[in-house]
PDB file of C-alpha atoms in Angstrom:
ATOM      1  CA  UNK S   1      22.942  -1.662  -4.665  1.00  0.00           C
ATOM      2  CA  UNK S   2      20.513   0.352  -2.543  1.00  0.00           C
ATOM      3  CA  UNK S   3      22.138   1.302   0.750  1.00  0.00           C
ATOM      4  CA  UNK S   4      19.825   0.056   3.510  1.00  0.00           C
ATOM      5  CA  UNK S   5      20.429  -2.034   6.620  1.00  0.00           C
ATOM      6  CA  UNK S   6      19.788  -5.769   6.743  1.00  0.00           C
ATOM      7  CA  UNK S   7      16.296  -6.444   8.060  1.00  0.00           C
ATOM      8  CA  UNK S   8      15.056  -8.982  10.561  1.00  0.00           C
ATOM      9  CA  UNK S   9      11.565  -9.956  11.652  1.00  0.00           C
ATOM     10  CA  UNK S  10      11.654  -8.024  14.935  1.00  0.00           C
ATOM     11  CA  UNK S  11      12.797  -4.717  13.463  1.00  0.00           C
ATOM     12  CA  UNK S  12      10.507  -1.717  13.125  1.00  0.00           C
ATOM     13  CA  UNK S  13      10.476  -1.066   9.411  1.00  0.00           C
ATOM     14  CA  UNK S  14       9.801   2.456   8.257  1.00  0.00           C
ATOM     15  CA  UNK S  15       9.592   4.249   4.963  1.00  0.00           C
ATOM     16  CA  UNK S  16      10.323   7.915   4.278  1.00  0.00           C
ATOM     17  CA  UNK S  17       6.604   8.621   3.977  1.00  0.00           C
ATOM     18  CA  UNK S  18       5.834   7.072   7.339  1.00  0.00           C
ATOM     19  CA  UNK S  19       8.778   8.910   8.913  1.00  0.00           C
ATOM     20  CA  UNK S  20       7.490  12.142   7.370  1.00  0.00           C
ATOM     21  CA  UNK S  21       4.136  11.636   9.096  1.00  0.00           C
ATOM     22  CA  UNK S  22       5.694  10.671  12.455  1.00  0.00           C
ATOM     23  CA  UNK S  23       4.237   7.172  12.391  1.00  0.00           C
ATOM     24  CA  UNK S  24       5.868   3.763  12.355  1.00  0.00           C
ATOM     25  CA  UNK S  25       4.388   0.513  11.127  1.00  0.00           C
ATOM     26  CA  UNK S  26       5.652  -2.990  11.580  1.00  0.00           C
ATOM     27  CA  UNK S  27       5.284  -5.479   8.779  1.00  0.00           C
ATOM     28  CA  UNK S  28       3.021  -8.413   9.560  1.00  0.00           C
ATOM     29  CA  UNK S  29       3.563 -12.106   8.767  1.00  0.00           C
ATOM     30  CA  UNK S  30       1.744 -11.876   5.411  1.00  0.00           C
ATOM     31  CA  UNK S  31       3.890  -8.979   4.229  1.00  0.00           C
ATOM     32  CA  UNK S  32       7.084 -10.728   5.337  1.00  0.00           C
ATOM     33  CA  UNK S  33       5.958 -13.799   3.380  1.00  0.00           C
ATOM     34  CA  UNK S  34       5.287 -11.743   0.253  1.00  0.00           C
ATOM     35  CA  UNK S  35       8.773 -10.198   0.468  1.00  0.00           C
ATOM     36  CA  UNK S  36      10.229 -13.717   0.522  1.00  0.00           C
ATOM     37  CA  UNK S  37       7.967 -14.941  -2.293  1.00  0.00           C
ATOM     38  CA  UNK S  38       8.652 -11.969  -4.562  1.00  0.00           C
ATOM     39  CA  UNK S  39      12.401 -12.221  -3.904  1.00  0.00           C
ATOM     40  CA  UNK S  40      12.272 -15.929  -4.804  1.00  0.00           C
ATOM     41  CA  UNK S  41      10.277 -15.309  -7.987  1.00  0.00           C
ATOM     42  CA  UNK S  42      12.704 -12.618  -9.155  1.00  0.00           C
ATOM     43  CA  UNK S  43      15.595 -15.050  -8.550  1.00  0.00           C
ATOM     44  CA  UNK S  44      14.195 -17.727 -10.855  1.00  0.00           C
ATOM     45  CA  UNK S  45      16.259 -17.848 -14.093  1.00  0.00           C
ATOM     46  CA  UNK S  46      13.141 -18.752 -16.109  1.00  0.00           C
ATOM     47  CA  UNK S  47      11.000 -15.930 -14.694  1.00  0.00           C
ATOM     48  CA  UNK S  48       9.722 -13.741 -17.536  1.00  0.00           C
ATOM     49  CA  UNK S  49       6.757 -11.351 -17.259  1.00  0.00           C
ATOM     50  CA  UNK S  50       6.237 -11.680 -21.035  1.00  0.00           C
ATOM     51  CA  UNK S  51       5.335 -15.372 -20.782  1.00  0.00           C
ATOM     52  CA  UNK S  52       1.695 -16.266 -20.337  1.00  0.00           C
ATOM     53  CA  UNK S  53      -0.069 -14.201 -17.732  1.00  0.00           C
ATOM     54  CA  UNK S  54       3.025 -13.673 -15.583  1.00  0.00           C
ATOM     55  CA  UNK S  55       3.000  -9.863 -15.800  1.00  0.00           C
ATOM     56  CA  UNK S  56      -0.484  -9.836 -14.272  1.00  0.00           C
ATOM     57  CA  UNK S  57       0.457 -12.472 -11.681  1.00  0.00           C
ATOM     58  CA  UNK S  58       3.567 -10.534 -10.647  1.00  0.00           C
ATOM     59  CA  UNK S  59       1.667  -7.251 -10.225  1.00  0.00           C
ATOM     60  CA  UNK S  60      -0.978  -9.129  -8.258  1.00  0.00           C
ATOM     61  CA  UNK S  61       1.725 -10.364  -5.845  1.00  0.00           C
ATOM     62  CA  UNK S  62       2.787  -6.752  -5.269  1.00  0.00           C
ATOM     63  CA  UNK S  63      -0.839  -5.745  -4.725  1.00  0.00           C
ATOM     64  CA  UNK S  64      -1.274  -8.561  -2.207  1.00  0.00           C
ATOM     65  CA  UNK S  65       1.810  -7.380  -0.309  1.00  0.00           C
ATOM     66  CA  UNK S  66       0.461  -3.810  -0.050  1.00  0.00           C
ATOM     67  CA  UNK S  67      -3.117  -4.914   0.663  1.00  0.00           C
ATOM     68  CA  UNK S  68      -1.951  -7.264   3.443  1.00  0.00           C
ATOM     69  CA  UNK S  69      -1.120  -4.329   5.698  1.00  0.00           C
ATOM     70  CA  UNK S  70      -3.005  -4.298   8.984  1.00  0.00           C
ATOM     71  CA  UNK S  71      -4.073  -0.682   8.466  1.00  0.00           C
ATOM     72  CA  UNK S  72      -5.362   1.357   5.538  1.00  0.00           C
ATOM     73  CA  UNK S  73      -5.153   5.126   5.168  1.00  0.00           C
ATOM     74  CA  UNK S  74      -8.124   7.444   4.660  1.00  0.00           C
ATOM     75  CA  UNK S  75      -8.533  10.422   2.354  1.00  0.00           C
ATOM     76  CA  UNK S  76     -10.012  13.654   3.649  1.00  0.00           C
ATOM     77  CA  UNK S  77     -13.000  13.190   1.346  1.00  0.00           C
ATOM     78  CA  UNK S  78     -13.682   9.711   2.714  1.00  0.00           C
ATOM     79  CA  UNK S  79     -13.404  10.969   6.263  1.00  0.00           C
ATOM     80  CA  UNK S  80     -15.691  13.971   5.701  1.00  0.00           C
ATOM     81  CA  UNK S  81     -18.357  12.163   3.655  1.00  0.00           C
ATOM     82  CA  UNK S  82     -18.394   8.609   4.999  1.00  0.00           C
ATOM     83  CA  UNK S  83     -16.727   8.349   8.403  1.00  0.00           C
ATOM     84  CA  UNK S  84     -17.411  11.586  10.268  1.00  0.00           C
ATOM     85  CA  UNK S  85     -21.221  11.550   9.674  1.00  0.00           C
ATOM     86  CA  UNK S  86     -21.423   7.887  10.774  1.00  0.00           C
ATOM     87  CA  UNK S  87     -20.911   7.898  14.558  1.00  0.00           C
ATOM     88  CA  UNK S  88     -20.997   4.094  14.742  1.00  0.00           C
ATOM     89  CA  UNK S  89     -18.267   3.718  12.100  1.00  0.00           C
ATOM     90  CA  UNK S  90     -16.193   6.494  13.661  1.00  0.00           C
ATOM     91  CA  UNK S  91     -16.344   4.754  17.039  1.00  0.00           C
ATOM     92  CA  UNK S  92     -15.259   1.425  15.514  1.00  0.00           C
ATOM     93  CA  UNK S  93     -12.244   3.128  13.926  1.00  0.00           C
ATOM     94  CA  UNK S  94     -11.355   5.038  17.097  1.00  0.00           C
ATOM     95  CA  UNK S  95     -11.492   1.837  19.164  1.00  0.00           C
ATOM     96  CA  UNK S  96      -9.203   0.129  16.612  1.00  0.00           C
ATOM     97  CA  UNK S  97     -11.587  -2.704  15.778  1.00  0.00           C
ATOM     98  CA  UNK S  98     -10.893  -4.654  12.548  1.00  0.00           C
ATOM     99  CA  UNK S  99     -13.377  -3.682   9.838  1.00  0.00           C
ATOM    100  CA  UNK S 100     -14.791  -5.503   6.846  1.00  0.00           C
ATOM    101  CA  UNK S 101     -13.822  -3.150   3.999  1.00  0.00           C
ATOM    102  CA  UNK S 102     -16.621  -4.466   1.809  1.00  0.00           C
ATOM    103  CA  UNK S 103     -19.255  -3.528   4.382  1.00  0.00           C
ATOM    104  CA  UNK S 104     -18.111   0.078   4.675  1.00  0.00           C
ATOM    105  CA  UNK S 105     -15.897   1.141   1.769  1.00  0.00           C
ATOM    106  CA  UNK S 106     -15.553  -1.360  -1.097  1.00  0.00           C
ATOM    107  CA  UNK S 107     -17.924  -2.387  -3.873  1.00  0.00           C
ATOM    108  CA  UNK S 108     -19.704  -0.990  -6.908  1.00  0.00           C
ATOM    109  CA  UNK S 109     -22.454   0.416  -4.699  1.00  0.00           C
ATOM    110  CA  UNK S 110     -20.013   2.413  -2.553  1.00  0.00           C
ATOM    111  CA  UNK S 111     -18.840   6.003  -3.234  1.00  0.00           C
ATOM    112  CA  UNK S 112     -15.319   4.971  -2.174  1.00  0.00           C
ATOM    113  CA  UNK S 113     -12.733   2.446  -3.272  1.00  0.00           C
ATOM    114  CA  UNK S 114      -9.394   0.986  -2.198  1.00  0.00           C
ATOM    115  CA  UNK S 115      -6.431   2.524  -4.018  1.00  0.00           C
ATOM    116  CA  UNK S 116      -2.701   1.763  -3.964  1.00  0.00           C
ATOM    117  CA  UNK S 117      -0.722   4.918  -3.276  1.00  0.00           C
ATOM    118  CA  UNK S 118       2.007   3.805  -5.704  1.00  0.00           C
ATOM    119  CA  UNK S 119       0.680   2.059  -8.838  1.00  0.00           C
ATOM    120  CA  UNK S 120       1.667  -1.613  -8.924  1.00  0.00           C
ATOM    121  CA  UNK S 121       3.069  -1.118 -12.429  1.00  0.00           C
ATOM    122  CA  UNK S 122       5.596   1.389 -11.030  1.00  0.00           C
ATOM    123  CA  UNK S 123       6.641  -1.011  -8.268  1.00  0.00           C
ATOM    124  CA  UNK S 124       6.858  -3.931 -10.709  1.00  0.00           C
ATOM    125  CA  UNK S 125       9.147  -1.971 -13.037  1.00  0.00           C
ATOM    126  CA  UNK S 126      11.465  -1.067 -10.139  1.00  0.00           C
ATOM    127  CA  UNK S 127      11.618  -4.661  -8.890  1.00  0.00           C
ATOM    128  CA  UNK S 128      12.325  -6.009 -12.373  1.00  0.00           C
ATOM    129  CA  UNK S 129      15.063  -3.393 -12.674  1.00  0.00           C
ATOM    130  CA  UNK S 130      16.948  -5.072  -9.826  1.00  0.00           C
ATOM    131  CA  UNK S 131      17.974  -7.842 -12.239  1.00  0.00           C
ATOM    132  CA  UNK S 132      18.467 -11.544 -11.590  1.00  0.00           C
ATOM    133  CA  UNK S 133      19.112 -12.727  -8.012  1.00  0.00           C
ATOM    134  CA  UNK S 134      18.267  -9.419  -6.266  1.00  0.00           C
ATOM    135  CA  UNK S 135      18.990  -9.176  -2.565  1.00  0.00           C
ATOM    136  CA  UNK S 136      16.090  -9.499  -0.153  1.00  0.00           C
ATOM    137  CA  UNK S 137      17.101  -6.118   1.280  1.00  0.00           C
ATOM    138  CA  UNK S 138      16.682  -4.381  -2.099  1.00  0.00           C
ATOM    139  CA  UNK S 139      13.341  -6.080  -2.750  1.00  0.00           C
ATOM    140  CA  UNK S 140      12.186  -5.176   0.754  1.00  0.00           C
ATOM    141  CA  UNK S 141      13.243  -1.552   0.329  1.00  0.00           C
ATOM    142  CA  UNK S 142      11.150  -1.150  -2.822  1.00  0.00           C
ATOM    143  CA  UNK S 143       8.127  -2.949  -1.411  1.00  0.00           C
ATOM    144  CA  UNK S 144       8.212  -1.045   1.890  1.00  0.00           C
ATOM    145  CA  UNK S 145       8.307   2.223  -0.037  1.00  0.00           C
ATOM    146  CA  UNK S 146       5.594   1.207  -2.491  1.00  0.00           C
ATOM    147  CA  UNK S 147       2.975   2.844  -0.317  1.00  0.00           C
ATOM    148  CA  UNK S 148      -0.134   1.849   1.509  1.00  0.00           C
ATOM    149  CA  UNK S 149      -3.735   1.239   0.579  1.00  0.00           C
ATOM    150  CA  UNK S 150      -5.798   4.417   0.795  1.00  0.00           C
ATOM    151  CA  UNK S 151      -9.576   4.536   1.030  1.00  0.00           C
ATOM    152  CA  UNK S 152     -10.554   7.335  -1.339  1.00  0.00           C
ATOM    153  CA  UNK S 153     -13.763   8.675  -2.829  1.00  0.00           C
ATOM    154  CA  UNK S 154     -14.343   7.757  -6.474  1.00  0.00           C
ATOM    155  CA  UNK S 155     -14.310  11.484  -7.266  1.00  0.00           C
ATOM    156  CA  UNK S 156     -10.835  11.752  -5.690  1.00  0.00           C
ATOM    157  CA  UNK S 157      -9.628   8.662  -7.539  1.00  0.00           C
ATOM    158  CA  UNK S 158     -10.393  10.391 -10.859  1.00  0.00           C
ATOM    159  CA  UNK S 159      -7.841  13.082  -9.952  1.00  0.00           C
ATOM    160  CA  UNK S 160      -4.996  10.583  -9.510  1.00  0.00           C
ATOM    161  CA  UNK S 161      -2.627   9.531 -12.273  1.00  0.00           C
ATOM    162  CA  UNK S 162      -3.387   5.864 -12.882  1.00  0.00           C
ATOM    163  CA  UNK S 163      -0.017   4.422 -13.871  1.00  0.00           C
ATOM    164  CA  UNK S 164       2.808   6.739 -12.896  1.00  0.00           C
ATOM    165  CA  UNK S 165       4.306   8.762 -10.105  1.00  0.00           C
ATOM    166  CA  UNK S 166       5.312  12.443 -10.414  1.00  0.00           C
ATOM    167  CA  UNK S 167       8.331  13.281 -12.561  1.00  0.00           C
ATOM    168  CA  UNK S 168      11.720  12.495 -10.949  1.00  0.00           C
ATOM    169  CA  UNK S 169      10.085  10.567  -8.088  1.00  0.00           C
ATOM    170  CA  UNK S 170      12.120   7.649  -6.689  1.00  0.00           C
ATOM    171  CA  UNK S 171      11.482   4.968  -4.087  1.00  0.00           C
ATOM    172  CA  UNK S 172      13.587   7.000  -1.654  1.00  0.00           C
ATOM    173  CA  UNK S 173      10.945   9.752  -1.787  1.00  0.00           C
ATOM    174  CA  UNK S 174       7.604   9.927  -0.035  1.00  0.00           C
ATOM    175  CA  UNK S 175       4.976   7.696  -1.621  1.00  0.00           C
ATOM    176  CA  UNK S 176       2.428  10.446  -0.870  1.00  0.00           C
ATOM    177  CA  UNK S 177       3.811  12.365  -3.868  1.00  0.00           C
ATOM    178  CA  UNK S 178       1.109  11.310  -6.359  1.00  0.00           C
ATOM    179  CA  UNK S 179      -1.591  12.300  -3.881  1.00  0.00           C
ATOM    180  CA  UNK S 180       0.039  15.636  -3.125  1.00  0.00           C
ATOM    181  CA  UNK S 181       0.351  16.383  -6.846  1.00  0.00           C
ATOM    182  CA  UNK S 182      -3.348  15.575  -7.398  1.00  0.00           C
ATOM    183  CA  UNK S 183      -4.501  17.523  -4.330  1.00  0.00           C
ATOM    184  CA  UNK S 184      -5.930  14.441  -2.615  1.00  0.00           C
ATOM    185  CA  UNK S 185      -5.258  14.799   1.102  1.00  0.00           C
ATOM    186  CA  UNK S 186      -4.642  11.831   3.396  1.00  0.00           C
ATOM    187  CA  UNK S 187      -5.869  12.311   6.973  1.00  0.00           C
ATOM    188  CA  UNK S 188      -2.777  12.054   9.130  1.00  0.00           C
ATOM    189  CA  UNK S 189      -4.205  10.676  12.355  1.00  0.00           C
ATOM    190  CA  UNK S 190      -6.748   8.155  11.030  1.00  0.00           C
ATOM    191  CA  UNK S 191      -5.912   4.571  10.105  1.00  0.00           C
ATOM    192  CA  UNK S 192      -8.579   1.951   9.484  1.00  0.00           C
ATOM    193  CA  UNK S 193      -7.745  -1.504  10.777  1.00  0.00           C
ATOM    194  CA  UNK S 194      -8.469  -4.215   8.218  1.00  0.00           C
ATOM    195  CA  UNK S 195      -9.996  -7.550   9.123  1.00  0.00           C
ATOM    196  CA  UNK S 196      -8.597 -10.744   7.578  1.00  0.00           C
ATOM    197  CA  UNK S 197     -10.170 -10.287   4.139  1.00  0.00           C
ATOM    198  CA  UNK S 198      -8.394  -8.565   1.242  1.00  0.00           C
ATOM    199  CA  UNK S 199     -10.374  -6.936  -1.555  1.00  0.00           C
ATOM    200  CA  UNK S 200      -8.934  -5.628  -4.809  1.00  0.00           C
TER     201      UNK S 200
END
């Protein structure tokens, strides 16, 4: 069993990566729900990712958990090319107003995209490795350390490994590891507040 404290809804939940960057984030109601849902799914005796489309559905649940965060991170490339030159967008971010990701960062016509810092396939494998009837604390630990959504340039995205983390990486390590290995820098003091819509 992973050695972490029992969690409650009022607790400030942190991951090693967030601690490393001297920031704390609190999980919102959607993320707390997804922890419960994923824990319940993993506890079903008939649950099998090999049946039907369940592997895709399960990874989509993980993606929804990560994408439900109130804030998204920003790569240096995104900041330099899209945010900094746009004084209106920069002001919206600095005043912490919720943004429509599709308007500014997401879509085939945009030079940026939304990327999960830990591939969902890596998180899914770790969660499935917990076995039947995993504790909510173990599920929560993995999900909380499965990273954030980062807004990256498409050129930066091409540098990132698509389905794995660096060798010997574990969920106790910083989820920035894949970005560090690829040389894609995340701006430390910029977080973009998401409005209610999730895009994948």
